[in-house]
Coordinates of C-alpha atoms and ligand atoms in Angstrom, one line a residue:
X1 CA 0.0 0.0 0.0
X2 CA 1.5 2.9 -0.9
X3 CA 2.1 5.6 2.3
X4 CA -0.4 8.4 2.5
X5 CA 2.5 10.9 2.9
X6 CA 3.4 9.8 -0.7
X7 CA -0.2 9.0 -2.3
X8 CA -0.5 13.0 -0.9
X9 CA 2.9 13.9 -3.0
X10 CA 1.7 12.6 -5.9
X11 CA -1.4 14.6 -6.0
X12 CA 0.3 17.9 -5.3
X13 CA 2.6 17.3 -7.5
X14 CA 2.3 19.5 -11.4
X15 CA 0.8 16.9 -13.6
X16 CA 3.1 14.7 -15.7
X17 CA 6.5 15.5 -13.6
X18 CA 8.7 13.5 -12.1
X19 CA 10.3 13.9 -9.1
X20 CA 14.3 12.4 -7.8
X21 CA 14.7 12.6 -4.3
X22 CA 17.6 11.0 -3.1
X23 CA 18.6 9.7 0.4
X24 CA 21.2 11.7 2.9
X25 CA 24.8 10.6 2.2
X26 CA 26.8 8.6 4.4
X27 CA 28.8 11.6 7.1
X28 CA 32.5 11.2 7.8
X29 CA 33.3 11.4 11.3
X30 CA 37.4 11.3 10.6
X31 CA 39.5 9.2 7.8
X32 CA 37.3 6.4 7.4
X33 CA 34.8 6.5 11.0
X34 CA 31.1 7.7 10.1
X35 CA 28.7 9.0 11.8
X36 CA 25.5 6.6 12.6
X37 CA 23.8 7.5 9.5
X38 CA 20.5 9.7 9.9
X39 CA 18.2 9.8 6.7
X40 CA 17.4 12.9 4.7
X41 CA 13.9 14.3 6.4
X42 CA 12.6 14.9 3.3
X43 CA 13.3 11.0 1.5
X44 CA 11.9 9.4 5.0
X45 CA 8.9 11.2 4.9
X46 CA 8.1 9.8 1.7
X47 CA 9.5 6.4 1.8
X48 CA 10.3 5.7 5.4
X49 CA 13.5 4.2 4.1
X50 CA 16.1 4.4 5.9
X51 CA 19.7 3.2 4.4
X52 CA 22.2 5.4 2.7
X53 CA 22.6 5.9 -1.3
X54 CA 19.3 5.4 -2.5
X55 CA 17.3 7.7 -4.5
X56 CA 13.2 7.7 -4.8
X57 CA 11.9 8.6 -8.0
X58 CA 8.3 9.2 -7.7
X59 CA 6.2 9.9 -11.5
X60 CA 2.4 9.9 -11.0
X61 CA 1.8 9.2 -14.4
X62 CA 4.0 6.0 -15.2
X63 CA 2.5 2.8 -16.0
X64 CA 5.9 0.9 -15.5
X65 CA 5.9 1.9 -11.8
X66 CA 4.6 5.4 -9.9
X67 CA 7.1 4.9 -7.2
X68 CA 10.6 3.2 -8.1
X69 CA 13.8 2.9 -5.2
X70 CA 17.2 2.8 -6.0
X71 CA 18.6 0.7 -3.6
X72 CA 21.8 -0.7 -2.6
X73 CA 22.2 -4.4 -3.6
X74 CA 21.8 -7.2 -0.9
X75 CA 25.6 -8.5 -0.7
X76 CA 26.6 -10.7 1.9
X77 CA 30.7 -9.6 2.3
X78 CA 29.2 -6.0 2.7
X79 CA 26.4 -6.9 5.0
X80 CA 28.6 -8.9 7.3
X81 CA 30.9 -5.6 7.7
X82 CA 28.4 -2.8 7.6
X83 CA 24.7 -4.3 8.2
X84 CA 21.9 -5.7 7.0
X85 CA 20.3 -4.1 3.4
X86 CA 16.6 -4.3 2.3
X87 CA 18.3 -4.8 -1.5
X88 CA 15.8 -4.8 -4.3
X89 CA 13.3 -7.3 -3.0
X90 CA 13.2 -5.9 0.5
X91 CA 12.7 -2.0 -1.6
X92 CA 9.6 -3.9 -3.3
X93 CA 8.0 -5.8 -0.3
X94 CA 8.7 -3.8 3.1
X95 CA 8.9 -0.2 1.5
X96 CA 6.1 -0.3 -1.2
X97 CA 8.4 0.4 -3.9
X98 CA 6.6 -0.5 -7.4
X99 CA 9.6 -0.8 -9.0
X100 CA 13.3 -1.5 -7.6
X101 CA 16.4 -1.3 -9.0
X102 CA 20.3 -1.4 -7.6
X103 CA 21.1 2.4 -7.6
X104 CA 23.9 1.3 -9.1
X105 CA 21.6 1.5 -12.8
X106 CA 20.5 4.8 -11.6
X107 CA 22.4 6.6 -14.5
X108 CA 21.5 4.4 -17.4
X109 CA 17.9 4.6 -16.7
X110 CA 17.6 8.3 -16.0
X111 CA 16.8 9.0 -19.4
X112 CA 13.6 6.8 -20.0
X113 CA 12.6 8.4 -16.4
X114 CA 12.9 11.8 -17.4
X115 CA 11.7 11.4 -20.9
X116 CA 8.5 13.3 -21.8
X117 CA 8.2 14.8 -18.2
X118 CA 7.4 18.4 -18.2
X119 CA 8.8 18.9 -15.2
X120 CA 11.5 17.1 -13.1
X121 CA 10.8 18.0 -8.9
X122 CA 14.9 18.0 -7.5
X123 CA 16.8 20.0 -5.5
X124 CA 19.6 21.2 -6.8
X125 CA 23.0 22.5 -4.6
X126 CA 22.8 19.9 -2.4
X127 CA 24.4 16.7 -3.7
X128 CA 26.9 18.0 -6.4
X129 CA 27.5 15.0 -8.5
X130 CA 23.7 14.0 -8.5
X131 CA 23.2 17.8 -9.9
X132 CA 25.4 16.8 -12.2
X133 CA 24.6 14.1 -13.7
X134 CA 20.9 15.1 -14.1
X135 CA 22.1 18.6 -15.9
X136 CA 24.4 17.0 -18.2
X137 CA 21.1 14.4 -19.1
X138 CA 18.6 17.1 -19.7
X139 CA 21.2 18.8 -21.5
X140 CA 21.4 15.8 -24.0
X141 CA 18.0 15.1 -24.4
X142 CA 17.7 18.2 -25.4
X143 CA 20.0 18.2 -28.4
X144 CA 18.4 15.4 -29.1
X145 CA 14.9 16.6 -29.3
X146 CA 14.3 14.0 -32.1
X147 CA 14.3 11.5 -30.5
X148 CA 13.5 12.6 -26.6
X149 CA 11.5 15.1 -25.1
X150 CA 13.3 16.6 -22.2
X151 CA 12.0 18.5 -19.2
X152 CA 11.1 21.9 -19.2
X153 CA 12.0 22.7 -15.7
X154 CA 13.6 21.8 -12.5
X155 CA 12.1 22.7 -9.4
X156 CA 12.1 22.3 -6.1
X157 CA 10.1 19.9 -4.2
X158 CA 10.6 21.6 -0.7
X159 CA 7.5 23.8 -1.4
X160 CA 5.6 20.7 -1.6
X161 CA 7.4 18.8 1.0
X162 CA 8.2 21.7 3.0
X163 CA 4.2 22.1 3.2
X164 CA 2.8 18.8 3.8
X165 CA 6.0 18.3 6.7
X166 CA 4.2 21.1 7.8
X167 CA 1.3 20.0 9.1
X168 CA 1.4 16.7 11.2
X169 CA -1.0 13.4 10.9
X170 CA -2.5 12.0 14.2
X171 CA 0.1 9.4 13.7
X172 CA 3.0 11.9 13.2
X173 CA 1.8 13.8 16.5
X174 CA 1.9 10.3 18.0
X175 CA 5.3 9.6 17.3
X176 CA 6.4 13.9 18.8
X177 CA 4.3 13.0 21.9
X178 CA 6.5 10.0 22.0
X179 CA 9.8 11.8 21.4
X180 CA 8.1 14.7 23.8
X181 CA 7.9 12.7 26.4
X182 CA 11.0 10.6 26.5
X183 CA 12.9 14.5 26.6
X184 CA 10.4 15.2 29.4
X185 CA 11.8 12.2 31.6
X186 CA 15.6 13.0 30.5
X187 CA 14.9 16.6 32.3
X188 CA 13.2 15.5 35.4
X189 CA 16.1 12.9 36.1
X190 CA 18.6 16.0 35.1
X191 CA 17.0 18.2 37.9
X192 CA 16.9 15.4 40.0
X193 CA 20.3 14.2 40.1
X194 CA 22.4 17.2 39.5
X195 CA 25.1 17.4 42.5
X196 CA 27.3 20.4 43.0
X197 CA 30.8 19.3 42.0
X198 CA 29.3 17.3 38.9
X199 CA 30.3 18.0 35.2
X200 CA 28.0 19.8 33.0
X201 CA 29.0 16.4 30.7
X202 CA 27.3 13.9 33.9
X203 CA 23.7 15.8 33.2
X204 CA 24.7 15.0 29.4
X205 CA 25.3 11.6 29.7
X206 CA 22.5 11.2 32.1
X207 CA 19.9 12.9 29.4
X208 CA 21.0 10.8 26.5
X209 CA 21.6 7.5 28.6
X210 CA 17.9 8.1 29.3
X211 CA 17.3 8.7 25.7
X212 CA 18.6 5.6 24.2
X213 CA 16.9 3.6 27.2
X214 CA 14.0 4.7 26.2
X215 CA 14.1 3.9 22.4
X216 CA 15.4 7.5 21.2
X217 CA 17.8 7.0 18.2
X218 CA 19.6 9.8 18.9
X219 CA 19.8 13.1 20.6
X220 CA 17.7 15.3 18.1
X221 CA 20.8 18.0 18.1
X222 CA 23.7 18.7 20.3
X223 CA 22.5 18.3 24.0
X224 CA 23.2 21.7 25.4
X225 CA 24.4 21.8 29.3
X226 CA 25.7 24.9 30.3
X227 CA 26.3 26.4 33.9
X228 CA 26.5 29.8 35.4
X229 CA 28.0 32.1 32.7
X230 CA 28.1 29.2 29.7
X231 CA 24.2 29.2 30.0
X232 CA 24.8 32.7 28.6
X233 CA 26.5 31.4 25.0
X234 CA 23.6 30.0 23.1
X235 CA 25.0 27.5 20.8
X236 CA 27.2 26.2 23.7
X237 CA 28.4 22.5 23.3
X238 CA 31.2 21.5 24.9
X239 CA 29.7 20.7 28.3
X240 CA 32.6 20.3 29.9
X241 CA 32.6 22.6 32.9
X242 CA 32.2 21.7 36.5
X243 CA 28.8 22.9 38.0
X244 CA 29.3 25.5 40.8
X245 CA 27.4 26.1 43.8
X246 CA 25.1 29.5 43.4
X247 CA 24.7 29.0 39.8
X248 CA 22.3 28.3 36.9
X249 CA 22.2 25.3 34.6
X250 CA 20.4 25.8 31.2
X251 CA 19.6 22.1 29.6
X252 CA 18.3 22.5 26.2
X253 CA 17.9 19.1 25.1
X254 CA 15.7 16.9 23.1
X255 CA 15.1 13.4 21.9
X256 CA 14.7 11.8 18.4
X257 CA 12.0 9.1 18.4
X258 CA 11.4 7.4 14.6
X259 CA 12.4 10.4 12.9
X260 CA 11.0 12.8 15.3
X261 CA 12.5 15.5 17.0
X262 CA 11.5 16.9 20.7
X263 CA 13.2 20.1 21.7
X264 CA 13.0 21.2 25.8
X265 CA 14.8 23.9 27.5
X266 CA 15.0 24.4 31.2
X267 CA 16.8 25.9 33.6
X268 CA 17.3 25.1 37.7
X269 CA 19.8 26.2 40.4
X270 CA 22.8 23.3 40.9
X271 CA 22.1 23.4 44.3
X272 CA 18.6 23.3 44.1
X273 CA 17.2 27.0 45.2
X274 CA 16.8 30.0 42.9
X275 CA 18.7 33.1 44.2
X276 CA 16.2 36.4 44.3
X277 CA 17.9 37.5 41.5
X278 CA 17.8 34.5 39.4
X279 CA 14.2 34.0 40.7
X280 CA 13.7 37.5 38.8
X281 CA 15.0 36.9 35.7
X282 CA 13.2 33.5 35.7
X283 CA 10.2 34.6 36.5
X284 CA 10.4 37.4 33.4
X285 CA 11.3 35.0 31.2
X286 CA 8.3 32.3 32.7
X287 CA 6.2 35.4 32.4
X288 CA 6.7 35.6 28.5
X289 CA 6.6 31.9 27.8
X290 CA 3.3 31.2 29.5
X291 CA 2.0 33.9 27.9
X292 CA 3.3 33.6 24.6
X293 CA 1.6 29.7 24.7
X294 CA -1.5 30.8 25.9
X295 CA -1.8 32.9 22.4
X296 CA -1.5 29.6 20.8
X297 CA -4.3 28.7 18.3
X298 CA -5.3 28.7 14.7
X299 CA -4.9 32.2 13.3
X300 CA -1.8 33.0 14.8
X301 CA 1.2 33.8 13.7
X302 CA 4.7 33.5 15.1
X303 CA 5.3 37.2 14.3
X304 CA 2.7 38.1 17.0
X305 CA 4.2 35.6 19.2
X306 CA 7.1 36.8 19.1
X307 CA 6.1 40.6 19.3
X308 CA 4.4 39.7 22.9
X309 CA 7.6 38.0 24.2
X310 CA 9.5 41.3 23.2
X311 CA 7.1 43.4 24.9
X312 CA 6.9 40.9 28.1
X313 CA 10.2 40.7 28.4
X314 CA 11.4 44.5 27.5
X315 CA 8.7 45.4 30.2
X316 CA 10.6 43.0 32.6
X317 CA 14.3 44.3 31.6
X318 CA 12.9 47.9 32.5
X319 CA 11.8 46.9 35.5
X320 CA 14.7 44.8 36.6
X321 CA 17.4 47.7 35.6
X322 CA 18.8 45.7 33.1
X323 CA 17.9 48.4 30.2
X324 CA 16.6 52.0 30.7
X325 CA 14.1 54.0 28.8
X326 CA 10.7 53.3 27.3
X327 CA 9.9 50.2 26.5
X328 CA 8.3 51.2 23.7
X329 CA 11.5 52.7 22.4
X330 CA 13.7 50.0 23.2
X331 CA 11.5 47.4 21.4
X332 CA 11.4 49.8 18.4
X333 CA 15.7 50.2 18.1
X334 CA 15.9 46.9 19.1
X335 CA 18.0 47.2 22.0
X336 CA 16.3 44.6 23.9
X337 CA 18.3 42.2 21.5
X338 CA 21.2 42.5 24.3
X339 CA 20.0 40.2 25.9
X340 CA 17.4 38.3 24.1
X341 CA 18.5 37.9 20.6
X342 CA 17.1 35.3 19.4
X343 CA 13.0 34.0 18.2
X344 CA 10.5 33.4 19.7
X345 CA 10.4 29.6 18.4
X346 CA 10.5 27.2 14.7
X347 CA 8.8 24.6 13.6
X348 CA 9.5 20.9 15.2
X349 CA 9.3 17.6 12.8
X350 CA 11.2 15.3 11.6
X351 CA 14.2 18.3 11.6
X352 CA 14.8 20.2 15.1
X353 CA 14.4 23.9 12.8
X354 CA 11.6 21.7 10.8
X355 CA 10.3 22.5 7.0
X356 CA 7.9 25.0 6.1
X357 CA 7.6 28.6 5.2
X358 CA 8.0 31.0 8.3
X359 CA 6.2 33.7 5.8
X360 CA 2.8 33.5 3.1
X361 CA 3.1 36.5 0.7
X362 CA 5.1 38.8 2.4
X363 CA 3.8 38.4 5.9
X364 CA 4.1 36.0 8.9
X365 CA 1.8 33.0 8.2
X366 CA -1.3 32.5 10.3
X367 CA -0.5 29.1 12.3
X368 CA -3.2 26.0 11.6
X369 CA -4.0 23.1 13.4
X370 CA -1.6 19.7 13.2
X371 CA 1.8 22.4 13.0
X372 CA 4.0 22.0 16.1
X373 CA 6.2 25.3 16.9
X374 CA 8.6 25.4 20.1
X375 CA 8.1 28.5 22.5
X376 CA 11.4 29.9 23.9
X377 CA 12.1 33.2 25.1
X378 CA 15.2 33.4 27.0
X379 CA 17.1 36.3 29.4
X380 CA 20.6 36.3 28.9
X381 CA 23.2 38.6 30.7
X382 CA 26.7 37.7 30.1
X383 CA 29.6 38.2 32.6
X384 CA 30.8 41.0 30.8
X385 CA 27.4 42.6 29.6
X386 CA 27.9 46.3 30.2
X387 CA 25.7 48.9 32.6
X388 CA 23.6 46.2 33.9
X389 CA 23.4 45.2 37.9
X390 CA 25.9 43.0 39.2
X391 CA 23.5 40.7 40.9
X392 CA 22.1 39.5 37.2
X393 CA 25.7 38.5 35.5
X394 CA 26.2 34.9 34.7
X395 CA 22.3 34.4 34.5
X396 CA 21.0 32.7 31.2
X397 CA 17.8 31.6 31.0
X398 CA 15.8 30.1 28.4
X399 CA 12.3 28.2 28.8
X400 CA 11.3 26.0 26.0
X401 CA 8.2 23.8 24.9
X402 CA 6.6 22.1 22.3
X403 CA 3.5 23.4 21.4
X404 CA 1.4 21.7 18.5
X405 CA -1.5 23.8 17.6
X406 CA -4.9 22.2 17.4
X407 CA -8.2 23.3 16.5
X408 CA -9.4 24.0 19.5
X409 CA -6.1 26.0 20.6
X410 CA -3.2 24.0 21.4
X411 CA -1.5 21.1 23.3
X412 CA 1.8 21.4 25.1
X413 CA 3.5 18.1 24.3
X414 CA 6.3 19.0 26.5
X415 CA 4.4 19.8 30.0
X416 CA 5.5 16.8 32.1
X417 CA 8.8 18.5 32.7
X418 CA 7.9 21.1 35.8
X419 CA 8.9 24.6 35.0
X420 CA 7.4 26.8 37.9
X421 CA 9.7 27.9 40.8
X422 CA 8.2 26.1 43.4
X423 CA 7.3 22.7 41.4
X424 CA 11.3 22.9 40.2
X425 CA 12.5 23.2 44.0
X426 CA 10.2 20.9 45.5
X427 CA 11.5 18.0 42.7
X428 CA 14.9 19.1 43.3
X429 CA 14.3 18.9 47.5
X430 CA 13.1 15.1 46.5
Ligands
LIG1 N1 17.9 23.4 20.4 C1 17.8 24.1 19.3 C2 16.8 25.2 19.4 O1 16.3 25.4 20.5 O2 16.4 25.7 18.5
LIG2 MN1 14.2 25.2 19.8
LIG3 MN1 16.2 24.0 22.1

């Protein structure tokens, strides 16, 4: 049966075209080590396939075979060394394929496939020597018009894609409630078992050993731990810092369940009680989250989201002395961007920064049901941040959910990790 995220591809798609999606290539960790390998979003979507050098080439209108896989072979020498293959069979019977081929006849049959398509879906810049190869084919059919009728066009299929990733199936919210949930535990046991005199790189290992316990293939990014002033650097990812009594631990760290990324900030005191001044900021940055989700509903839009975290938060800077003037004024020049300079939020899917266009003709695009967005508005004054009280350097915070939108409002898939002051402490106390 073929999968409805495909059957749905196939109608989108312009009528006779073609589209060549191939699979992620194989990442080299150093001389010859690789990375476990992680699919291209956009090829498991549609196939659910997950081994390296394949392409899917998907043609609505072909008799001989609307979906075909180019597959690696089954070999037995290469199996025993690098793990098991699906081959051609297994592309036919597990993965729906109508027709299969080894990928190694990918070239030699790229001509019948593109002949008489009007347009061919790929995208180009990503995989050179694919770009290649299809270029120089079009560019022969073409002077060969006689005899072939090449395609028109290339285009890409993330608008398609990009749209339908969009927009999850009950089964696809399934599977982030899954991954939701298994980031959910990873934080609890993080704020439960953090000791002064630990590593940031213990709470790492704790949050990813409860990952893969609990069926998550990976980390869905780099786990950030950062203490005291590191919670300040945004991308940080070293984690390799001892945690210090007095200070702040940001954990911004998610799971990936089948595919599906989870993304969870929050932050607690090492030693298991807010300072009033870290209470302060929290509760400013608390302030702006809870308010921001509560906006969360068809009709949206992440512009507006993001506009009331500004104001929330500029408000709170005011008020706290870490920027003066009107807050109208600082929102306009920006300046609250010292300390918050980020977005409010993305998309979450099958990527961590998911598929999808941000904007609809111009303008920040009304949010509808089945999308899933993260809400994170964060407070961060670095040691060295300049005019701003003493009491508030070294204090990053950052407060992050998953939110999926649904047609009643929305559903916070992440909301089994605590995130009030009091809830945090007493879990901590435990
Ligand atoms: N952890 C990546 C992000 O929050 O966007
Ligand atoms: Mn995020
Ligand atoms: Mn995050």
């Amino acid at each position: 049966m073929t999968r409805p995220q495909l059957a749905e591809f196939m109608r989108r798609m312009e009528p006779d075209s073609v589209a060549i999606i191939p699979a992620a290539p194989e990442a080299t960790r150093s001389n010859d080590t690789r990375y476990r390998y992680r699919q291209d979003s956009d090829f498991y979507y549609l196939t659910g396939f997950d081994e390296p050098e394949a392409i899917a080439v998907v043609a609505p209108s072909r008799e001989e075979g609307r979906f075909t896989l180019f597959v690696r072979p089954r070999d037995p020498e290469h199996e025993t060394w690098e793990g098991r293959r699906a081959g051609v069979e297994g592309a036919k019977e597990r993965y729906a394929a109508e027709a299969a081929f080894p990928v190694s006849e990918f070239r030699e049959k790229l001509q019948e496939l593109l002949n008489g398509a009007r347009n061919v879906y790929y995208r180009l810049g990503v995989r050179p020597e694919l770009d290649e190869v299809l270029v120089k084919q079009i560019g022969e059919m073409r002077t060969r018009s006689r005899l072939y009728v090449a395609p028109d066009s290339i285009t890409d299929p993330g608008a398609i894609l990009g749209e339908m990733r969009l927009v999850k199936s009950d089964a696809e919210i399934e599977l982030m409630q899954r991954a939701a949930d298994i980031a959910a535990g990873a934080h609890v046991e993080a704020m439960k078992n953090v000791r002064l005199g630990m590593y940031e790189y213990e709470i790492e290992a704790l949050i990813e050993y409860h990952f893969r316990r609990s069926g998550a293939a990976a980390p869905a990014y780099g786990s950030i731990v950062g203490g005291g002033a590191n919670a300040t650097i945004l991308h940080y990812k070293t984690n390799e810092d001892e945690l210090r009594d007095g200070d702040l631990l940001l954990v911004d760290a998610g799971a990936e369940f089948r595919g599906y990324a989870s993304d969870i900030t929050r932050t607690f005191p090492i030693n298991g009680r807010f300072s009033q001044p870290q209470r302060e900021i929290y509760e400013a940055v608390l302030a702006a989250q809870t308010r921001c989700i509560e906006m969360v509903k068809p009709g949206v839009t992440m512009e507006e989201l993001n506009n009331h975290a500004v104001k929330v938060l500029t408000e709170r800077m005011v008020s706290l002395g870490l920027l003066e003037g009107e807050a109208e004024k600082l929102i306009e020049e920006k300046t609250y961007r010292r300390f918050f300079m980020h977005g409010i939020g993305h998309f979450l899917g099958l990527d961590v920064h998911d598929a999808g266009r941000y904007q609809l003709e111009g303008k920040s695009r009304p949010l509808t049901p089945g999308v899933v967005i993260t809400v994170e508005p964060g407070i961060y004054v670095a040691e060295e941040a300049e005019h701003v009280p003493d009491k508030y350097r070294r204090i990053g915070v950052r407060i992050e959910d998953d939110v999926l939108v649904t047609a009643e409002g929305h559903r916070v898939l992440t909301a089994k990790v605590p995130k009030r002051i009091e809830e945090i402490e007493k879990l901590m106390a435990r």
